[in-house]
Tab-separated table of C-alpha atoms and ligand atoms in Angstrom:
chain	number	residue	atom	x	y	z
A	110	UNK	CA	115.025	79.055	-18.099
A	111	UNK	CA	117.050	75.921	-17.346
A	112	UNK	CA	120.159	75.151	-15.369
A	113	UNK	CA	121.953	71.960	-14.406
A	114	UNK	CA	121.773	71.067	-10.706
A	115	UNK	CA	123.068	68.398	-8.343
A	116	UNK	CA	121.086	66.472	-5.724
A	117	UNK	CA	120.759	68.657	-2.642
A	118	UNK	CA	121.453	71.860	-4.569
A	119	UNK	CA	119.192	74.838	-3.895
A	120	UNK	CA	116.972	75.625	-6.881
A	121	UNK	CA	114.607	78.269	-5.465
A	122	UNK	CA	112.658	79.296	-2.387
A	123	UNK	CA	109.021	78.622	-1.607
A	124	UNK	CA	108.402	82.362	-1.662
A	125	UNK	CA	109.324	82.422	-5.349
A	126	UNK	CA	108.096	79.061	-6.639
A	127	UNK	CA	106.000	75.986	-5.901
A	128	UNK	CA	108.098	72.832	-5.430
A	129	UNK	CA	107.564	70.494	-8.399
A	130	UNK	CA	108.765	67.005	-9.310
A	131	UNK	CA	112.228	65.798	-8.201
A	132	UNK	CA	112.531	68.509	-5.569
A	133	UNK	CA	112.167	68.627	-1.797
A	134	UNK	CA	111.658	71.470	0.654
A	135	UNK	CA	113.498	72.172	3.892
A	136	UNK	CA	112.691	75.309	5.871
A	137	UNK	CA	111.259	77.153	2.898
A	138	UNK	CA	114.118	76.359	0.536
A	139	UNK	CA	113.504	74.126	-2.497
A	140	UNK	CA	116.317	71.669	-3.311
A	141	UNK	CA	116.809	69.243	-6.165
A	142	UNK	CA	116.593	65.555	-5.261
A	143	UNK	CA	118.162	64.421	-8.552
A	144	UNK	CA	120.862	65.343	-11.072
A	145	UNK	CA	119.226	67.193	-13.926
A	146	UNK	CA	117.933	70.443	-15.321
A	147	UNK	CA	116.002	72.767	-13.028
A	148	UNK	CA	113.037	74.130	-14.953
A	149	UNK	CA	111.074	77.149	-13.751
A	150	UNK	CA	107.715	77.643	-15.420
A	151	UNK	CA	104.166	78.620	-14.480
A	152	UNK	CA	105.226	79.514	-10.958
A	153	UNK	CA	106.661	76.067	-10.251
A	154	UNK	CA	110.209	74.721	-10.198
A	155	UNK	CA	110.908	71.106	-11.084
A	156	UNK	CA	113.991	69.132	-12.087
A	157	UNK	CA	114.094	66.800	-15.067
A	158	UNK	CA	116.424	63.900	-14.369
A	159	UNK	CA	119.311	63.464	-16.797
A	160	UNK	CA	120.738	60.016	-17.499
A	161	UNK	CA	120.902	58.124	-14.245
A	162	UNK	CA	118.173	58.911	-11.802
A	163	UNK	CA	119.724	60.046	-8.551
A	164	UNK	CA	117.538	60.294	-5.496
A	165	UNK	CA	118.361	61.561	-2.055
A	166	UNK	CA	117.063	59.218	0.608
A	167	UNK	CA	114.078	60.818	2.279
A	168	UNK	CA	111.212	60.134	4.684
A	169	UNK	CA	109.312	56.852	4.141
A	170	UNK	CA	111.979	55.390	1.836
A	171	UNK	CA	113.669	52.061	2.493
A	172	UNK	CA	117.401	52.023	3.180
A	173	UNK	CA	120.131	49.422	3.583
A	174	UNK	CA	122.655	49.916	6.332
A	175	UNK	CA	125.166	48.374	8.691
A	176	UNK	CA	124.841	48.644	12.453
A	177	UNK	CA	127.980	50.436	13.668
A	178	UNK	CA	127.323	51.181	17.325
A	179	UNK	CA	124.863	50.593	20.099
A	180	UNK	CA	124.813	53.119	22.940
A	181	UNK	CA	122.150	52.833	25.638
A	182	UNK	CA	118.832	53.301	23.834
A	183	UNK	CA	120.220	54.357	20.446
A	184	UNK	CA	121.455	52.061	17.671
A	185	UNK	CA	123.653	53.772	15.078
A	186	UNK	CA	123.478	52.736	11.427
A	187	UNK	CA	125.801	53.553	8.520
A	188	UNK	CA	123.511	53.854	5.517
A	189	UNK	CA	124.880	52.657	2.205
A	190	UNK	CA	124.295	54.312	-1.144
A	191	UNK	CA	122.263	52.055	-3.408
A	192	UNK	CA	123.026	51.760	-7.121
A	193	UNK	CA	120.525	49.603	-8.970
A	194	UNK	CA	119.963	49.618	-12.725
A	195	UNK	CA	119.579	53.283	-13.674
A	196	UNK	CA	118.806	54.502	-10.164
A	197	UNK	CA	121.154	55.763	-7.493
A	198	UNK	CA	119.932	56.392	-3.975
A	199	UNK	CA	122.248	58.644	-2.008
A	200	UNK	CA	122.386	58.745	1.763
A	201	UNK	CA	123.893	62.044	2.845
A	202	UNK	CA	123.640	61.228	6.549
A	203	UNK	CA	123.846	58.284	8.904
A	204	UNK	CA	120.848	56.728	10.580
A	205	UNK	CA	119.763	55.838	14.070
A	206	UNK	CA	117.153	53.648	15.663
A	207	UNK	CA	115.713	54.917	18.926
A	208	UNK	CA	114.731	52.155	21.319
A	209	UNK	CA	111.482	52.404	23.239
A	210	UNK	CA	111.932	54.015	26.617
A	211	UNK	CA	109.870	53.362	29.738
A	212	UNK	CA	106.628	55.339	29.740
A	213	UNK	CA	106.778	58.627	31.683
A	214	UNK	CA	104.341	57.392	34.328
A	215	UNK	CA	106.333	54.277	35.004
A	216	UNK	CA	109.618	56.163	34.968
A	217	UNK	CA	108.386	58.530	37.679
A	218	UNK	CA	107.055	55.590	39.632
A	219	UNK	CA	110.298	53.678	39.459
A	220	UNK	CA	112.281	56.494	41.058
A	221	UNK	CA	110.305	56.337	44.241
A	222	UNK	CA	109.135	52.792	43.796
A	223	UNK	CA	110.234	49.700	45.629
A	224	UNK	CA	112.736	47.046	44.691
A	225	UNK	CA	110.304	45.319	42.392
A	226	UNK	CA	110.173	48.344	40.121
A	227	UNK	CA	113.932	48.738	40.027
A	228	UNK	CA	114.403	45.127	39.149
A	229	UNK	CA	111.928	45.548	36.318
A	230	UNK	CA	113.828	48.492	34.862
A	231	UNK	CA	117.267	46.966	35.168
A	232	UNK	CA	116.308	44.271	32.671
A	233	UNK	CA	118.207	44.689	29.447
A	234	UNK	CA	115.864	45.599	26.628
A	235	UNK	CA	115.853	43.206	23.701
A	236	UNK	CA	117.647	44.914	20.818
A	237	UNK	CA	116.303	44.377	17.294
A	238	UNK	CA	119.807	44.227	15.773
A	239	UNK	CA	123.461	44.170	16.797
A	240	UNK	CA	126.734	45.745	15.681
A	241	UNK	CA	127.821	44.275	12.345
A	242	UNK	CA	124.334	43.292	11.177
A	243	UNK	CA	123.107	44.429	7.776
A	244	UNK	CA	119.596	45.831	8.029
A	245	UNK	CA	116.763	46.983	5.811
A	246	UNK	CA	114.949	49.896	7.461
A	247	UNK	CA	112.389	52.548	6.676
A	248	UNK	CA	113.120	56.254	7.181
A	249	UNK	CA	110.758	57.521	9.868
A	250	UNK	CA	112.123	61.072	10.079
A	251	UNK	CA	114.581	62.945	7.891
A	252	UNK	CA	116.295	65.005	10.584
A	253	UNK	CA	118.932	67.685	10.086
A	254	UNK	CA	121.903	65.544	11.072
A	255	UNK	CA	120.624	61.982	10.659
A	256	UNK	CA	117.785	59.725	9.566
A	257	UNK	CA	115.609	58.185	12.255
A	258	UNK	CA	114.902	54.626	11.126
A	259	UNK	CA	112.114	52.172	11.846
A	260	UNK	CA	112.215	48.380	11.777
A	261	UNK	CA	108.443	47.986	12.105
A	262	UNK	CA	107.047	46.035	9.195
A	263	UNK	CA	107.579	42.567	7.750
A	264	UNK	CA	110.244	43.419	5.221
A	265	UNK	CA	112.342	45.582	7.545
A	266	UNK	CA	114.816	44.168	10.031
A	267	UNK	CA	118.076	42.257	9.846
A	268	UNK	CA	118.759	40.938	6.335
A	269	UNK	CA	122.221	39.486	6.901
A	270	UNK	CA	124.310	38.659	9.949
A	271	UNK	CA	127.460	36.770	10.867
A	272	UNK	CA	127.934	34.596	13.918
A	273	UNK	CA	129.441	36.336	16.976
A	274	UNK	CA	131.254	33.143	17.934
A	275	UNK	CA	132.790	31.852	14.709
A	276	UNK	CA	132.055	34.398	11.958
A	277	UNK	CA	130.016	32.036	9.776
A	278	UNK	CA	126.754	33.056	8.102
A	279	UNK	CA	123.676	33.086	10.298
A	280	UNK	CA	120.514	31.452	8.965
A	281	UNK	CA	116.948	32.534	9.723
A	282	UNK	CA	115.044	29.813	11.556
A	283	UNK	CA	111.800	30.102	13.553
A	284	UNK	CA	112.158	33.833	14.267
A	285	UNK	CA	115.736	33.578	15.448
A	286	UNK	CA	119.135	33.429	13.792
A	287	UNK	CA	121.133	30.217	13.954
A	288	UNK	CA	124.780	29.851	12.972
A	289	UNK	CA	125.223	27.545	9.986
A	290	UNK	CA	128.448	26.156	11.486
A	291	UNK	CA	128.400	26.157	15.282
A	292	UNK	CA	124.676	26.385	16.011
A	293	UNK	CA	124.991	29.598	18.061
A	294	UNK	CA	121.604	31.380	18.363
A	295	UNK	CA	120.756	35.088	18.431
A	296	UNK	CA	117.466	36.931	18.820
A	297	UNK	CA	116.857	39.653	16.238
A	298	UNK	CA	114.078	41.502	14.471
A	299	UNK	CA	114.476	39.451	11.292
A	300	UNK	CA	113.327	40.760	7.909
A	301	UNK	CA	111.027	38.551	5.839
A	302	UNK	CA	113.669	39.099	3.145
A	303	UNK	CA	116.561	37.731	5.234
A	304	UNK	CA	119.357	36.636	2.897
A	305	UNK	CA	117.213	37.213	-0.237
A	306	UNK	CA	119.245	39.821	-2.162
A	307	UNK	CA	117.210	39.426	-5.365
A	308	UNK	CA	113.936	40.182	-3.556
A	309	UNK	CA	115.544	43.126	-1.745
A	310	UNK	CA	116.778	44.512	-5.049
A	311	UNK	CA	113.205	44.491	-6.395
A	312	UNK	CA	112.193	46.946	-3.644
A	313	UNK	CA	114.471	49.575	-5.172
A	314	UNK	CA	113.874	49.080	-8.904
B	145	ZN	ZN1	128.984	30.186	14.684
């Protein structure tokens, strides 16, 4: 038995079948992760990809995105669909990066602590990226409403940025970004693949 399904379309439940290739499971329901024919045989359901291979972005995958907002300890990222050769990667949700918070022990201490503690906590945390930056990130969690992203790792981080002051391209230099025109500097978590689109493309082929 075969039928044509779309990425994200329900193909069966875990009570009925074992999830096979090109499928993913959420709360007991098996969904297709590609466009293709759902095939149910020997107690398993799998999907054979037809034509272009379409994948839904999932946990542990790399994504490209643009930083859209930065509110307190959360950085919001619009994730772009990626179309490379015969593969399409679809992002059905936006992403977010959660900044480290003070440890619980320290947080409790700072409430009743002296001035020294308060001064320590009022320091602005260093953000790994800023609004407008293009980033390469890894999906840490595939949550219901968004992807939680990580910038830990050499290849993840900012891959392209423009100068806040004059809008020119920023260059990567000694672990900081320097404007190619006005010399303005910014601190970022910079990807080892900063401004190397060909190398970034290879990650997705
Ligand atoms: Zn500049």
